[in-house]
Coordinates of C-alpha atoms in Angstrom, one line a residue:
M1 CA -26.8 -0.7 21.0
G2 CA -25.6 -1.6 17.7
K3 CA -22.2 0.5 18.5
N4 CA -21.9 -1.3 21.9
F5 CA -22.5 -4.6 20.3
W6 CA -19.6 -4.5 18.1
G7 CA -17.3 -2.8 20.3
I8 CA -17.5 -5.9 22.8
R9 CA -17.1 -8.2 19.7
S10 CA -13.7 -6.2 18.6
R11 CA -12.4 -6.1 22.3
L12 CA -13.0 -10.0 22.7
F13 CA -12.2 -11.0 19.1
F14 CA -9.0 -9.5 18.2
P15 CA -6.9 -10.1 21.0
V16 CA -7.6 -13.7 21.6
L17 CA -7.5 -14.5 17.5
A18 CA -3.6 -12.7 17.6
V19 CA -2.8 -14.9 20.6
L20 CA -4.1 -17.8 19.3
F21 CA -2.8 -17.2 16.2
V22 CA 1.1 -17.1 17.1
A23 CA 0.0 -20.2 19.4
V24 CA -0.9 -22.3 16.8
T25 CA 1.4 -21.3 14.2
V26 CA 4.3 -22.4 16.4
L27 CA 2.4 -25.8 17.4
S28 CA 2.1 -26.2 13.8
V29 CA 5.9 -26.1 13.0
V30 CA 7.0 -28.1 15.7
N31 CA 4.3 -30.9 14.8
F32 CA 5.0 -30.4 11.3
R33 CA 8.8 -31.2 12.0
V34 CA 8.0 -34.3 14.5
S35 CA 5.4 -35.5 12.4
S36 CA 7.9 -35.6 9.2
T37 CA 10.2 -37.8 11.0
V38 CA 7.3 -40.0 12.3
L39 CA 6.0 -40.1 8.8
R40 CA 9.4 -41.4 7.2
H41 CA 9.9 -43.9 10.0
Q42 CA 6.3 -45.4 9.1
I43 CA 6.9 -45.6 5.5
N44 CA 10.6 -47.3 6.5
E45 CA 8.7 -49.7 8.2
A46 CA 6.0 -50.5 5.9
T47 CA 8.1 -50.9 2.9
S48 CA 10.3 -53.1 5.2
K49 CA 7.0 -55.2 5.6
S50 CA 6.1 -55.3 2.2
L51 CA 9.6 -56.4 0.9
T52 CA 9.1 -59.4 3.7
N53 CA 5.6 -60.2 2.0
I54 CA 6.6 -60.3 -1.6
K55 CA 9.5 -62.4 -0.4
E56 CA 7.5 -65.0 1.3
N57 CA 4.9 -65.1 -1.3
F58 CA 7.6 -65.0 -4.0
Y59 CA 9.1 -68.3 -2.2
E60 CA 5.5 -70.1 -2.1
Q61 CA 5.6 -69.9 -5.7
Y62 CA 9.0 -70.7 -6.3
I63 CA 8.6 -73.8 -4.0
D64 CA 4.9 -74.5 -5.9
L65 CA 6.8 -74.5 -9.5
K66 CA 9.9 -77.1 -8.2
E67 CA 6.9 -79.5 -7.0
N68 CA 5.1 -79.4 -10.4
L69 CA 8.4 -79.8 -12.0
D70 CA 9.0 -82.9 -9.8
R71 CA 6.4 -84.7 -11.6
I72 CA 8.8 -85.6 -14.5
Y73 CA 9.7 -88.6 -12.0
L74 CA 6.4 -90.0 -12.7
E75 CA 7.3 -90.5 -16.5
K76 CA 9.5 -93.3 -15.5
E77 CA 9.6 -94.4 -19.1
F78 CA 11.2 -91.3 -20.1
I79 CA 13.5 -91.2 -17.0
Q80 CA 15.0 -94.8 -18.1
S81 CA 15.5 -93.8 -21.6
L82 CA 17.6 -90.4 -20.7
T83 CA 20.1 -93.2 -19.8
D84 CA 19.6 -95.9 -22.5
E85 CA 18.9 -94.2 -25.4
N86 CA 20.7 -91.7 -27.8
S87 CA 19.8 -88.2 -28.5
E88 CA 17.9 -88.7 -32.0
E89 CA 16.0 -91.6 -30.4
L90 CA 15.0 -89.4 -27.6
R91 CA 13.5 -86.7 -29.9
K92 CA 11.7 -88.9 -32.3
K93 CA 10.3 -90.7 -29.2
Y94 CA 9.5 -88.2 -26.9
S95 CA 8.7 -84.8 -29.3
S96 CA 5.6 -84.0 -27.7
L97 CA 6.1 -84.7 -24.1
A98 CA 7.2 -81.1 -23.6
R99 CA 3.9 -79.9 -24.6
S100 CA 1.8 -82.5 -23.0
F101 CA 4.1 -81.9 -19.6
A102 CA 3.6 -78.1 -19.6
T103 CA 0.0 -78.3 -20.4
E104 CA -1.1 -80.9 -18.2
K105 CA 1.3 -81.0 -15.1
I106 CA 1.9 -77.3 -14.7
P107 CA -1.0 -75.0 -13.5
K108 CA -2.3 -72.2 -15.8
D109 CA -1.6 -69.3 -13.5
A110 CA 2.0 -70.1 -13.7
R111 CA 1.8 -68.7 -17.1
V112 CA 4.0 -70.9 -19.1
D113 CA 5.0 -69.4 -22.2
A114 CA 7.6 -72.1 -23.4
F115 CA 8.9 -75.1 -22.0
Y116 CA 12.1 -77.3 -22.9
I117 CA 13.5 -81.0 -22.3
Y118 CA 17.2 -81.2 -22.6
T119 CA 19.8 -84.2 -22.1
A120 CA 22.8 -83.6 -19.9
D121 CA 25.1 -82.6 -22.7
H122 CA 22.3 -79.8 -23.9
Y123 CA 20.6 -81.3 -26.7
C124 CA 16.7 -80.3 -27.0
V125 CA 14.7 -83.6 -26.9
S126 CA 11.1 -81.7 -26.7
H127 CA 9.7 -77.8 -26.5
Y128 CA 6.7 -76.4 -26.4
R129 CA 5.9 -72.5 -26.9
R130 CA 2.3 -71.2 -26.5
A131 CA 2.4 -69.4 -29.5
D132 CA 5.0 -68.5 -32.4
T133 CA 3.9 -65.3 -33.6
P134 CA 5.3 -61.9 -34.8
T135 CA 4.3 -60.8 -31.4
Y136 CA 4.3 -63.8 -29.2
R137 CA 7.3 -65.3 -30.2
Y138 CA 9.8 -67.9 -28.6
P139 CA 13.0 -69.9 -29.7
S140 CA 12.5 -73.5 -30.4
D141 CA 16.1 -74.0 -28.7
I142 CA 17.7 -71.8 -26.0
Y143 CA 21.2 -72.5 -27.3
D144 CA 20.1 -72.2 -31.2
N145 CA 18.8 -68.3 -31.9
E146 CA 18.3 -69.0 -35.5
G147 CA 14.9 -67.3 -36.6
Y148 CA 15.1 -65.8 -33.2
N149 CA 17.6 -63.5 -33.4
A150 CA 18.1 -62.3 -29.7
D151 CA 20.1 -63.2 -26.7
V152 CA 18.1 -65.5 -24.3
N153 CA 20.9 -65.8 -21.6
A154 CA 21.3 -69.4 -22.4
E155 CA 24.9 -69.2 -21.0
I156 CA 23.6 -69.0 -17.5
V157 CA 21.6 -72.0 -18.0
R158 CA 24.4 -74.1 -19.3
Q159 CA 27.1 -72.6 -16.3
Y160 CA 24.4 -73.9 -13.9
V161 CA 23.7 -77.5 -15.6
D162 CA 27.7 -77.9 -16.0
S163 CA 28.5 -77.1 -12.4
D164 CA 28.1 -79.2 -9.4
R165 CA 24.9 -77.1 -8.1
S166 CA 21.7 -79.0 -7.1
D167 CA 19.7 -75.8 -6.2
F168 CA 16.6 -75.1 -8.6
L169 CA 17.8 -72.4 -10.8
F170 CA 16.0 -69.0 -11.4
S171 CA 16.9 -66.5 -14.3
S172 CA 15.5 -64.7 -17.1
Y173 CA 16.1 -62.9 -20.6
Y174 CA 14.3 -60.1 -22.4
N175 CA 12.1 -61.0 -25.1
P176 CA 12.1 -58.1 -27.9
Y177 CA 9.2 -59.2 -29.7
R178 CA 6.9 -59.1 -26.9
Q179 CA 8.9 -56.1 -25.0
K180 CA 8.9 -57.7 -21.7
N181 CA 10.8 -60.2 -19.5
V182 CA 10.9 -63.5 -19.6
L183 CA 11.2 -65.7 -16.4
R184 CA 13.3 -68.8 -16.6
F185 CA 13.1 -71.9 -14.2
V186 CA 16.0 -74.5 -14.9
Y187 CA 15.4 -78.0 -13.1
K188 CA 17.8 -80.7 -13.1
I189 CA 16.9 -84.1 -13.7
Y190 CA 18.7 -86.9 -11.9
I191 CA 18.4 -90.7 -11.6
Q192 CA 17.7 -90.9 -8.0
N193 CA 19.2 -94.0 -7.1
R194 CA 22.6 -93.3 -8.4
G195 CA 22.6 -89.4 -8.3
K196 CA 23.4 -89.3 -12.0
L197 CA 22.7 -86.0 -13.8
V198 CA 20.8 -87.4 -17.3
G199 CA 18.9 -84.1 -18.2
Y200 CA 16.9 -80.9 -17.2
L201 CA 13.9 -78.7 -18.0
V202 CA 13.6 -75.2 -18.8
C203 CA 10.1 -73.5 -17.9
D204 CA 9.8 -70.2 -19.2
T205 CA 6.8 -68.2 -18.0
D206 CA 5.4 -64.7 -18.5
E207 CA 6.5 -62.2 -16.2
R208 CA 3.1 -61.5 -14.7
M209 CA 3.2 -64.7 -12.7
L210 CA 5.1 -62.4 -10.2
T211 CA 4.5 -59.0 -11.0
E212 CA 0.6 -59.1 -10.5
R213 CA 1.4 -60.5 -6.9
I214 CA 3.9 -58.1 -6.1
N215 CA 1.7 -55.2 -6.8
S216 CA -1.2 -56.8 -4.8
Y217 CA 1.8 -56.6 -1.8
T218 CA 3.1 -53.1 -2.7
Y219 CA 1.7 -50.6 0.1
Y220 CA 2.5 -47.1 -2.2
E221 CA 2.0 -46.7 -6.0
G222 CA 5.1 -46.8 -7.5
Q223 CA 7.4 -48.3 -5.1
V224 CA 10.1 -50.1 -6.7
V225 CA 10.8 -54.0 -6.3
C226 CA 13.3 -55.8 -8.0
I227 CA 13.8 -59.5 -8.0
Q228 CA 17.8 -60.6 -9.0
P229 CA 19.9 -63.7 -8.7
L230 CA 23.4 -63.7 -8.0
G231 CA 25.5 -63.4 -11.3
D232 CA 22.8 -62.6 -13.2
R233 CA 20.6 -59.5 -14.7
I234 CA 17.6 -58.3 -12.8
A235 CA 14.4 -60.7 -13.6
V236 CA 11.4 -58.9 -12.1
Y237 CA 11.4 -55.1 -12.0
S238 CA 8.2 -53.5 -10.6
G239 CA 7.6 -49.8 -9.8
K240 CA 8.6 -46.3 -11.1
P241 CA 12.0 -45.3 -9.8
E242 CA 13.2 -41.3 -9.8
A243 CA 16.2 -40.5 -11.9
H244 CA 18.6 -40.8 -8.9
Q245 CA 16.9 -43.7 -7.7
Q246 CA 17.7 -45.6 -10.8
K247 CA 21.4 -44.7 -10.4
I248 CA 20.8 -46.6 -7.0
I249 CA 19.2 -49.8 -8.7
D250 CA 21.9 -49.7 -11.7
S251 CA 24.6 -50.2 -8.7
L252 CA 23.0 -52.6 -6.7
S253 CA 22.3 -54.9 -9.9
N254 CA 26.1 -54.6 -11.1
D255 CA 27.4 -55.5 -7.7
I256 CA 24.8 -58.4 -7.5
K257 CA 25.5 -59.3 -11.5
E258 CA 29.3 -59.6 -11.0
A259 CA 28.9 -61.8 -7.5
E260 CA 29.3 -65.5 -7.7
F261 CA 26.8 -67.7 -6.6
T262 CA 26.8 -68.4 -2.6
V263 CA 24.0 -69.1 0.2
D264 CA 25.9 -66.4 2.1
T265 CA 23.9 -63.6 0.8
K266 CA 25.1 -61.4 3.6
K267 CA 28.4 -60.6 2.4
V268 CA 27.1 -59.9 -1.5
L269 CA 26.2 -56.3 -0.6
N270 CA 28.5 -53.9 1.6
P271 CA 25.6 -52.8 4.0
A272 CA 27.6 -49.3 4.5
A273 CA 27.1 -49.0 0.4
V274 CA 23.5 -49.6 0.6
P275 CA 21.6 -46.1 1.1
N276 CA 18.9 -46.1 3.9
E277 CA 16.0 -45.8 1.7
V278 CA 16.9 -49.1 0.0
F279 CA 15.4 -52.3 1.6
V280 CA 17.2 -55.6 0.9
T281 CA 16.5 -59.5 1.6
S282 CA 17.4 -62.8 0.1
L283 CA 16.4 -66.1 -0.5
S284 CA 19.9 -67.4 0.6
R285 CA 19.8 -71.2 -0.4
Y286 CA 19.0 -70.3 -3.9
G287 CA 21.1 -67.1 -4.1
I288 CA 18.1 -64.7 -5.0
M289 CA 18.5 -61.1 -3.9
L290 CA 15.4 -59.3 -3.7
Y291 CA 15.8 -55.1 -3.0
S292 CA 12.9 -52.4 -2.9
L293 CA 12.9 -48.5 -2.4
Y294 CA 9.6 -46.5 -1.6
P295 CA 8.9 -43.3 -4.2
E296 CA 10.1 -40.5 -2.6
N297 CA 7.3 -38.7 -4.9
M298 CA 4.6 -40.3 -2.5
L299 CA 7.1 -39.1 0.7
R300 CA 6.7 -35.5 -0.9
D301 CA 2.9 -35.8 -1.8
T302 CA 2.2 -37.2 1.7
S303 CA 4.3 -34.4 3.3
S304 CA 2.3 -31.8 1.2
E305 CA -1.1 -33.3 2.4
M306 CA 0.3 -33.0 5.8
I307 CA 0.8 -29.4 5.6
M308 CA -2.2 -29.1 4.0
T309 CA -3.8 -31.0 7.0
I310 CA -2.1 -29.0 9.5
F311 CA -2.9 -25.3 7.8
M312 CA -6.6 -27.2 7.7
I313 CA -6.7 -27.9 11.4
T314 CA -5.0 -24.3 12.2
G315 CA -7.7 -22.5 10.4
F316 CA -10.5 -24.7 11.9
I317 CA -9.2 -23.9 15.4
L318 CA -9.3 -20.1 14.3
L319 CA -12.7 -20.6 13.0
G320 CA -13.5 -22.2 16.0
V321 CA -12.3 -19.4 18.2
V322 CA -14.5 -16.9 15.7
L323 CA -17.4 -19.0 16.0
I324 CA -17.4 -19.4 19.6
I325 CA -17.1 -15.3 19.9
W326 CA -19.9 -15.2 17.4
F327 CA -22.1 -17.5 19.6
Y328 CA -21.5 -15.4 22.7
S329 CA -22.1 -12.2 21.0
N330 CA -25.4 -13.8 19.3
K331 CA -26.9 -14.4 22.4
V332 CA -27.3 -10.6 22.7
S333 CA -28.7 -10.2 19.2
G334 CA -31.2 -12.8 19.4
E335 CA -32.3 -16.2 18.6
F336 CA -32.2 -15.9 15.0
A337 CA -28.3 -15.0 15.1
M338 CA -27.8 -18.2 17.1
M339 CA -29.8 -20.7 14.7
Q340 CA -27.7 -19.3 12.0
K341 CA -24.4 -19.8 13.9
N342 CA -25.2 -23.3 14.6
A343 CA -26.0 -23.8 11.2
E344 CA -22.7 -22.5 9.8
Y345 CA -20.5 -24.3 12.8
K346 CA -22.2 -27.9 11.5
A347 CA -21.5 -27.1 8.1
L348 CA -17.8 -26.5 8.9
Q349 CA -17.6 -29.4 11.1
A350 CA -18.6 -31.9 8.5
Q351 CA -16.0 -30.7 6.1
I352 CA -13.0 -32.2 8.1
N353 CA -11.1 -34.6 6.5
P354 CA -11.4 -38.2 7.7
H355 CA -7.4 -38.3 7.2
F356 CA -6.7 -36.4 9.8
L357 CA -8.0 -39.2 12.1
Y358 CA -5.9 -41.7 10.1
N359 CA -2.9 -39.6 10.5
T360 CA -3.5 -39.1 14.3
L361 CA -3.9 -42.8 15.1
E362 CA -0.3 -43.1 13.6
T363 CA 1.2 -40.3 15.0
M364 CA -0.3 -42.0 18.4
S365 CA 1.2 -45.3 17.3
S366 CA 4.6 -43.7 16.6
I367 CA 4.6 -42.1 19.9
A368 CA 3.5 -44.9 22.1
R369 CA 6.4 -46.9 20.6
R370 CA 9.0 -44.5 21.2
R371 CA 7.9 -44.9 24.9
N372 CA 8.1 -48.6 24.4
C373 CA 4.2 -49.0 24.4
A374 CA 4.4 -51.9 21.6
E375 CA 0.9 -52.8 22.4
V376 CA -0.9 -49.5 22.1
S377 CA 1.2 -48.5 19.1
D378 CA 0.2 -52.0 17.2
M379 CA -3.4 -51.0 18.6
C380 CA -3.5 -47.7 17.2
L381 CA -1.9 -49.3 13.7
A382 CA -4.4 -51.8 13.8
L383 CA -7.2 -49.3 14.4
S384 CA -5.7 -46.9 11.6
S385 CA -6.1 -49.5 9.1
M386 CA -9.7 -50.6 10.1
F387 CA -10.7 -47.2 9.5
R388 CA -9.0 -46.8 6.2
Y389 CA -10.1 -49.9 5.0
S390 CA -13.8 -49.6 6.3
M391 CA -14.3 -45.7 5.1
G392 CA -12.7 -46.4 1.7
V393 CA -15.9 -46.4 -0.8
K394 CA -13.7 -46.9 -4.2
E395 CA -13.9 -50.6 -4.2
G396 CA -17.0 -52.7 -3.6
I397 CA -15.6 -56.2 -4.6
V398 CA -11.9 -56.8 -3.4
P399 CA -9.3 -59.3 -3.3
L400 CA -9.7 -61.9 -0.4
Q401 CA -6.4 -61.1 0.7
K402 CA -7.5 -57.7 1.7
E403 CA -10.0 -59.1 3.6
V404 CA -7.9 -61.6 5.5
E405 CA -5.4 -58.7 6.5
H406 CA -8.7 -56.4 7.6
I407 CA -9.6 -59.5 9.8
R408 CA -6.2 -59.6 11.1
N409 CA -6.2 -56.3 12.6
Y410 CA -10.0 -57.0 14.0
L411 CA -9.1 -59.5 15.6
Y412 CA -5.9 -58.3 17.2
V413 CA -7.9 -55.6 18.4
M414 CA -10.4 -58.0 19.7
T415 CA -8.2 -60.4 21.6
T416 CA -6.3 -57.4 23.2
R417 CA -9.5 -56.4 24.6
M418 CA -10.3 -59.9 25.4
Q419 CA -7.0 -60.6 27.1
N420 CA -5.7 -63.1 24.2
D421 CA -7.9 -65.7 25.9
I422 CA -8.9 -67.6 22.2
D423 CA -7.1 -69.7 20.3
I424 CA -7.1 -68.3 17.0
R425 CA -6.4 -70.2 13.5
L426 CA -6.4 -68.5 10.1
D427 CA -5.7 -70.8 7.3
I428 CA -6.5 -69.1 4.1
R429 CA -5.0 -71.0 1.4
S430 CA -2.6 -69.0 -0.8
E431 CA -4.2 -69.7 -4.0
H432 CA -7.4 -68.2 -2.7
M433 CA -6.3 -64.8 -1.7
M434 CA -6.6 -63.1 -5.0
K435 CA -10.4 -64.5 -5.3
Y436 CA -12.8 -61.6 -5.2
I437 CA -15.6 -61.1 -2.5
P438 CA -17.6 -58.4 -1.7
K439 CA -16.1 -55.6 0.9
L440 CA -16.5 -56.1 4.4
T441 CA -17.8 -59.6 4.5
L442 CA -15.7 -61.7 6.7
Q443 CA -15.8 -59.3 9.8
P444 CA -19.6 -59.3 11.1
V445 CA -19.3 -62.9 10.5
V446 CA -16.3 -63.4 12.8
E447 CA -18.0 -60.5 15.2
N448 CA -20.9 -62.7 15.5
S449 CA -18.9 -65.6 16.4
L450 CA -17.1 -63.5 19.1
K451 CA -20.0 -61.7 20.4
H452 CA -22.8 -64.2 20.8
G453 CA -20.7 -67.8 20.2
L454 CA -17.5 -67.3 22.6
S455 CA -18.3 -64.3 24.6
G456 CA -20.1 -66.0 27.3
I457 CA -18.6 -69.5 27.9
R458 CA -15.7 -70.9 30.3
G459 CA -12.7 -72.7 29.2
D460 CA -11.0 -73.3 26.0
K461 CA -12.3 -71.1 23.0
R462 CA -12.0 -71.6 19.2
L463 CA -12.3 -69.6 16.4
Y464 CA -11.0 -71.1 13.0
I465 CA -10.9 -69.6 9.6
S466 CA -10.3 -71.8 6.8
S467 CA -11.0 -72.4 3.0
H468 CA -11.0 -74.9 0.9
D469 CA -12.4 -76.0 -2.8
A470 CA -15.6 -77.3 -3.5
G471 CA -16.1 -77.8 -7.3
E472 CA -16.6 -74.6 -9.0
S473 CA -16.8 -72.6 -5.6
I474 CA -14.4 -72.0 -2.8
V475 CA -15.8 -72.4 0.9
I476 CA -14.5 -70.1 3.4
E477 CA -15.4 -71.5 7.2
I478 CA -15.9 -69.3 10.5
E479 CA -16.1 -71.7 13.0
D480 CA -16.4 -71.7 16.7
N481 CA -16.8 -73.8 20.0
G482 CA -19.4 -71.4 21.4
K483 CA -22.8 -71.7 22.8
G484 CA -24.1 -73.2 19.3
M485 CA -27.0 -72.1 17.1
D486 CA -30.1 -73.4 15.7
A487 CA -28.5 -73.7 12.0
D488 CA -31.8 -74.8 10.4
E489 CA -33.6 -71.6 11.7
I490 CA -30.8 -69.2 10.5
N491 CA -30.5 -71.0 7.0
K492 CA -34.5 -70.9 7.0
W493 CA -34.2 -67.2 7.7
L494 CA -31.5 -66.1 5.7
N495 CA -33.1 -67.4 2.4
K496 CA -36.5 -65.8 3.1
N497 CA -38.2 -63.5 0.4
D498 CA -39.2 -60.6 2.3
K499 CA -37.6 -58.0 2.6
E500 CA -37.5 -57.4 6.5
E501 CA -35.2 -54.2 7.9
Q502 CA -31.9 -55.5 10.0
K503 CA -31.2 -53.8 13.4
E504 CA -27.7 -53.6 12.3
S505 CA -26.6 -52.0 9.4
I506 CA -24.6 -55.1 8.8
G507 CA -25.9 -58.4 9.6
L508 CA -25.6 -61.9 8.4
R509 CA -28.3 -61.7 5.9
N510 CA -27.0 -58.2 4.7
I511 CA -23.8 -60.6 3.6
H512 CA -26.1 -63.4 2.3
R513 CA -28.1 -60.5 0.2
R514 CA -25.0 -58.9 -1.1
L515 CA -23.1 -62.4 -2.1
Q516 CA -26.4 -63.4 -4.1
L517 CA -26.5 -60.1 -6.0
V518 CA -22.7 -60.3 -6.9
F519 CA -22.1 -64.0 -7.6
G520 CA -25.7 -65.3 -8.2
M521 CA -28.3 -67.3 -6.0
Q522 CA -26.2 -70.4 -5.9
Y523 CA -23.5 -68.5 -3.6
G524 CA -23.9 -66.8 0.0
L525 CA -24.0 -68.0 3.5
K526 CA -25.2 -71.4 5.1
A527 CA -25.0 -72.4 9.2
E528 CA -24.0 -75.6 10.2
S529 CA -23.9 -76.3 14.2
N530 CA -23.5 -79.5 16.6
D531 CA -22.8 -80.5 19.9
E532 CA -19.2 -79.3 19.3
Y533 CA -19.0 -76.5 17.1
S534 CA -20.9 -73.7 15.3
K535 CA -20.1 -72.9 11.6
V536 CA -20.7 -70.5 9.1
C537 CA -19.9 -71.0 5.5
I538 CA -19.3 -68.4 2.7
V539 CA -19.4 -69.9 -0.5
I540 CA -18.0 -67.8 -3.1
P541 CA -17.2 -68.7 -7.0
Q542 CA -13.6 -69.9 -8.2
N543 CA -13.7 -67.4 -11.1
Y544 CA -14.9 -63.8 -11.1
D545 CA -14.3 -61.5 -13.9
I546 CA -14.0 -58.3 -12.2
D547 CA -13.7 -56.1 -15.2
R548 CA -16.7 -57.3 -16.9
N549 CA -18.8 -57.2 -13.7
D550 CA -17.3 -53.7 -12.2
S551 CA -20.2 -51.9 -12.4
R552 CA -21.3 -53.7 -9.7

């Protein structure tokens, strides 16, 4: 019986395995070529989107700083003195103005290193330096290098002030003592009723003012991002280019540095001379160019991972056939062999890499987009991002920005299912985006509003998500005009001391407990309700030391 058993198994196994091996190999080669093209296209789209987000964030910071410098006009006595008094008198009278203005009128997150106030003829009335040590060293006058011994790119400032430009200048210089770039912003002061230039402000900031934000918007580690004003050096340089990419950056940088200021930035670079891997945008009004290159090592690594995934799929398919034949033959050999096969099969299934799911969804998205099914493509990308975010276990505490991006994907999926019949407004303040919050805090609350608040009502449906400051705390509100709820009962239930188990794995009480465990008992959830709306408030601290509390 044993001889016949193995003979039947051989006649089934080897022909099927040979045919399947050839078919899977051909399919794998075709799939690899198609997937490589799709992957490069996806990386291009992601890099372009990343650069757009960086541009928008940079513009917000740029304008915020300009509005802070506008406060110089509140110093009315000083503005009048610029027109009436000589330079020496101004210096004696207002020598401390730079310090008070830099420390009191400009937020700390701007990271001001040095601040200077000049008359229109380039005389330094007042200056402020955050520090003056061998490591933290800055000039006392950008036009006088005595005691500093380094070029601070002051000629760019002089040319700008002497010109008829009325924009807000962005420049930089390299600080050899700190071995870092220092970002420079120059603001002209006019007598407002006469339009006469009477002075200007020079605000030098730590490059981390921008680089930290840039790093949070890049999709890939090592992605190169450069910000460079026309006619000037590169001010911000983030990422790790390869040797041939550095040559591309040097060429682009030279072209931009040799260009004169213009608001028609499209004419600065010849599109035909810009490689496909380079993405360029600009703040035209201010003559600032932004460009980015995706990391090619990431493309190679992803391609290698894709090859490994294909090999794994091929292997699992072949193993599946082996197991099917084994299962059939084990019916003859008895119940013990069947139990052994099932255990082996389940063990192998448990090893399937979840990246296959992400890559499959993204491939489906690309196929749908090529066939003009944009909605299906966007749904697949949104689902892929949601799965990737939800299944990641490395980060328990994340910036609010990541939670907001996850909510955008979730709401896109849900509103598509509900035929976009909900008025959704997302108004999270930009200064709150880098505040920390436990991962997967917002989605369950929003899901609760959609499922229990809005799902059964007719007419207008509204869902508002916003944030505001409340002393030392930040309050994130999720408000809907749904069925309403008993807010007092919910608040009582949230703060019960018993350890009652929840029917769902993630609920409001789960979120409330996690917030209190991470931030303290004064934080968490709070429900509000009246005849017009229902609201759940998420209270988190303004300042949370992620490094000190990383063990949580």
